[in-house]
Short mmCIF file of C-alpha atoms in Angstrom, two decimals:
data_model
loop_
_atom_site.label_atom_id
_atom_site.label_comp_id
_atom_site.label_asym_id
_atom_site.label_seq_id
_atom_site.Cartn_x
_atom_site.Cartn_y
_atom_site.Cartn_z
CA MET K 733 -0.40 7.65 4.28
CA ALA K 734 1.63 9.94 6.48
CA CYS K 735 5.37 9.86 6.90
CA ALA K 736 6.42 7.03 9.24
CA VAL K 737 9.56 5.12 10.15
CA ALA K 738 9.24 1.48 11.23
CA THR K 739 11.50 -1.47 11.96
CA LEU K 740 12.12 -3.85 9.04
CA ASN K 741 14.38 -6.88 9.01
CA SER K 742 15.51 -8.75 5.90
CA THR K 743 14.40 -12.37 5.65
CA THR K 744 17.03 -14.83 6.77
CA GLY K 745 17.63 -18.55 6.68
CA CYS K 746 15.98 -20.48 3.87
CA ALA K 747 13.29 -17.96 2.98
CA ASN K 748 11.96 -18.04 -0.58
CA ASN K 749 13.43 -14.85 -2.05
CA THR K 750 13.52 -16.11 -5.63
CA GLY K 751 12.67 -13.31 -8.04
CA GLY K 752 10.56 -13.34 -11.15
CA VAL K 753 6.96 -13.85 -12.14
CA ALA K 754 5.36 -17.28 -12.66
CA TYR K 755 2.28 -16.14 -14.61
CA SER K 756 -0.16 -13.22 -14.78
CA TRP K 757 -3.82 -12.37 -15.09
CA ALA K 758 -5.01 -9.35 -17.12
CA CYS K 759 -8.17 -7.34 -17.69
CA LYS K 760 -9.20 -3.85 -18.78
CA LEU K 761 -9.40 -1.22 -16.03
CA GLU K 762 -12.92 -0.28 -17.12
CA ASP K 763 -14.08 -3.84 -16.33
CA ILE K 764 -13.35 -3.41 -12.60
CA THR K 765 -16.13 -1.54 -10.79
CA ALA K 766 -14.85 -1.81 -7.19
CA VAL K 767 -12.32 -3.55 -4.96
CA THR K 768 -12.68 -4.93 -1.44
CA LEU K 769 -9.82 -4.08 0.92
CA THR K 770 -8.81 -6.11 3.97
CA GLY K 771 -6.24 -5.63 6.73
CA THR K 772 -3.52 -3.15 7.53
CA PRO K 773 -1.71 -2.49 5.29
CA SER K 774 -4.64 -2.77 2.89
CA VAL K 775 -4.65 -5.79 0.60
CA ILE K 776 -7.20 -6.38 -2.17
CA SER K 777 -9.34 -9.36 -1.15
CA ASN K 778 -11.89 -9.15 -3.98
CA PHE K 779 -12.71 -7.41 -7.25
CA THR K 780 -16.22 -6.44 -8.36
CA MET K 781 -16.39 -6.83 -12.13
CA ALA K 782 -18.73 -5.41 -14.81
CA SER K 783 -19.52 -8.99 -15.90
CA THR K 784 -17.99 -12.46 -15.66
CA GLY K 785 -15.04 -13.99 -17.49
CA LEU K 786 -13.08 -10.76 -17.91
CA TRP K 787 -9.82 -11.82 -16.21
CA LYS K 788 -7.56 -13.69 -18.67
CA ARG K 789 -4.65 -15.85 -17.55
CA LEU K 790 -1.29 -15.39 -19.30
CA ASP K 791 1.12 -18.34 -19.12
CA TYR K 792 4.46 -17.38 -20.61
CA ASP K 793 7.88 -18.99 -20.96
CA LYS K 794 9.47 -20.43 -17.84
CA ASN K 795 12.96 -19.26 -18.87
CA ASP K 796 13.92 -16.88 -16.06
CA THR K 797 13.06 -13.74 -18.07
CA SER K 798 9.67 -12.70 -16.63
CA ARG K 799 9.75 -9.90 -14.09
CA PHE K 800 7.82 -7.03 -12.52
CA ASP K 801 9.93 -4.10 -11.31
CA GLN K 802 8.90 -0.83 -9.69
CA VAL K 803 11.74 1.67 -9.84
CA GLY K 804 11.24 4.74 -7.67
CA GLU K 805 12.42 8.22 -8.58
CA ARG K 806 12.10 11.81 -7.44
CA LEU K 807 11.82 14.64 -9.94
CA ASN K 808 14.23 16.76 -7.91
CA GLU K 809 15.47 16.93 -4.33
CA THR K 810 12.09 17.99 -2.94
CA GLY K 811 9.89 16.64 -5.71
CA ALA K 812 7.19 14.05 -5.55
CA LEU K 813 8.05 10.36 -5.46
CA ARG K 814 6.81 8.20 -8.34
CA TYR K 815 7.23 4.60 -9.44
CA ASN K 816 7.85 3.36 -12.96
CA GLY K 817 6.23 -0.08 -13.03
CA GLU K 818 7.46 -2.41 -15.75
CA ALA K 819 6.69 -6.07 -16.37
CA PHE K 820 8.41 -8.19 -19.01
CA LEU K 821 6.56 -11.27 -20.29
CA GLN K 822 7.84 -13.60 -23.04
CA PHE K 823 5.88 -16.18 -25.02
CA GLY K 824 7.76 -18.67 -27.21
CA GLY K 825 6.60 -18.77 -30.81
CA HIS K 826 5.88 -16.65 -33.85
CA ASN K 827 2.52 -17.04 -35.56
CA GLU K 828 -0.74 -15.37 -36.56
CA THR K 829 -2.39 -16.12 -33.18
CA TYR K 830 0.35 -14.20 -31.35
CA LYS K 831 0.04 -11.36 -33.87
CA ALA K 832 -3.71 -11.04 -33.29
CA PHE K 833 -3.26 -11.21 -29.50
CA ALA K 834 -0.52 -8.53 -29.56
CA ASP K 835 -2.49 -6.22 -31.87
CA ASP K 836 -5.61 -6.41 -29.69
CA LEU K 837 -3.79 -6.01 -26.37
CA GLY K 838 -1.62 -3.21 -27.76
CA ASP K 839 -4.79 -1.24 -28.59
CA CYS K 840 -5.85 -1.14 -24.91
CA CYS K 841 -5.12 2.12 -23.10
CA LYS K 842 -5.77 1.18 -19.46
CA LEU K 843 -4.94 -2.33 -18.27
CA VAL K 844 -4.65 -4.13 -14.94
CA PHE K 845 -2.35 -7.10 -14.35
CA ILE K 846 -2.08 -9.44 -11.39
CA HIS K 847 1.44 -10.83 -11.44
CA VAL K 848 1.85 -14.06 -9.47
CA LEU K 849 5.41 -13.94 -8.20
CA THR K 850 7.48 -17.10 -7.93
CA ASN K 851 7.23 -16.86 -4.13
CA GLY K 852 3.42 -17.02 -4.39
CA LYS K 853 2.67 -13.35 -3.62
CA ARG K 854 0.29 -11.53 -5.97
CA VAL K 855 0.93 -7.91 -6.92
CA VAL K 856 -1.51 -5.74 -8.91
CA GLN K 857 -0.11 -3.49 -11.64
CA GLY K 858 -2.27 -0.73 -13.09
CA ILE K 859 -4.35 0.47 -10.13
CA GLU K 860 -3.81 2.57 -7.03
CA LEU K 861 -5.82 2.30 -3.83
CA THR K 862 -8.00 5.15 -2.53
CA ALA K 863 -9.73 5.83 0.80
CA ALA K 864 -13.25 6.11 -0.65
CA THR K 865 -15.53 3.79 -2.62
CA PRO K 866 -14.77 2.17 -5.08
CA PHE K 867 -11.38 2.12 -3.22
CA PHE K 868 -9.22 2.26 -6.35
CA THR K 869 -8.32 4.33 -9.38
CA GLY K 870 -6.20 3.67 -12.43
CA ALA K 871 -2.49 4.49 -12.38
CA LEU K 872 -2.39 8.19 -11.49
CA LEU K 873 0.63 9.31 -13.50
CA ARG K 874 0.71 7.08 -16.60
CA ASP K 875 -1.86 4.51 -17.66
CA THR K 876 -0.69 0.90 -17.76
CA LYS K 877 -0.25 -0.16 -21.39
CA VAL K 878 1.46 -2.94 -23.30
CA VAL K 879 4.22 -2.56 -25.87
CA PRO K 880 4.36 -5.84 -27.83
CA SER K 881 7.32 -6.98 -29.92
CA GLN K 882 7.34 -10.02 -32.22
CA MET K 883 10.88 -11.38 -32.53
CA SER K 884 11.96 -14.04 -35.01
CA GLY K 885 15.40 -14.35 -33.46
CA THR K 886 18.18 -16.28 -35.17
CA ALA K 887 18.51 -20.04 -35.67
CA ALA K 888 20.37 -20.07 -32.33
CA GLU K 889 17.46 -18.33 -30.53
CA GLU K 890 13.78 -18.84 -29.87
CA ALA K 891 11.17 -16.98 -31.89
CA ARG K 892 9.02 -15.12 -29.40
CA LEU K 893 6.39 -12.55 -28.54
CA GLU K 894 7.59 -10.11 -25.89
CA LEU K 895 5.27 -7.88 -23.87
CA LEU K 896 6.56 -4.84 -22.02
CA VAL K 897 3.85 -3.70 -19.58
CA GLN K 898 4.51 -0.12 -18.45
CA GLY K 899 2.82 2.44 -16.20
CA ARG K 900 3.66 5.10 -13.61
CA THR K 901 2.12 5.45 -10.14
CA VAL K 902 2.50 7.54 -7.00
CA LYS K 903 2.53 4.48 -4.71
CA LEU K 904 3.96 0.98 -5.03
CA ALA K 905 1.56 -1.57 -6.51
CA PRO K 906 -0.92 -3.12 -4.05
CA TYR K 907 -1.08 -6.83 -3.25
CA THR K 908 -4.06 -9.15 -3.52
CA THR K 909 -5.01 -12.40 -1.79
CA ILE K 910 -7.54 -13.45 -4.41
CA THR K 911 -6.92 -16.98 -5.72
CA ASP K 912 -6.78 -18.26 -9.29
CA THR K 913 -10.07 -20.11 -8.77
CA ALA K 914 -11.79 -16.93 -7.57
CA LEU K 915 -10.34 -14.86 -10.45
CA ALA K 916 -11.53 -17.39 -13.01
CA ALA K 917 -15.01 -17.25 -11.49
CA LEU K 918 -15.28 -13.44 -11.59
#
C-alpha cells in the first residue's frame, strides 16, 4: 500500500469501544493453504485448510485481563515500521490437562490466532496479507509463538495458566468476517 492520508473521525455517542478479547481460535500456520479476500480494505472472508477440524476454540477467563495489542515502532528516524503483536490469555486452574496443553502449544513455531474482540470484530494474529495467491504469508519479521506460564498464585489469588502470544509483522493484523460456525466447519 502506498503512502496516503485520509479523514478519520473517532467514534462518538454510545459506540461500543470496550477493549479486550472475548475468546480466540487457533491453528498452525501450515494448516492454512489459502485465504479469500473481500472488499477494500481487504478483509479475510474465508480460509482454505489442509483438512477439517484444525481450528480450535480457546475460552479463557472473563476477568478483564485478555487483550491483543499491536505496538508500532521504527528502528530509527527513517527506518522501517514494524508491529509487535502480543495477546495475553488467562485460563483459571492448575492441573495436568493445562500442563499438557501448554507443552504442546509451546512447541509450535508458527501459529495463527483469530481473536474475537469484545466489540465483535475479529482480528487475525500470525499472518500478513499478500497481493498474489495464496494471498497470505506468515508473520514476516517474527513468527507467532506462545510463551506459556503455569502460576499457582497465593491463597488470595487464582491458580492459572497464562499464554503470551507474540509475533512481529510489517503491517497491522488483518480482520476477518468468518463466523464461529464457519470456523468450526473448516
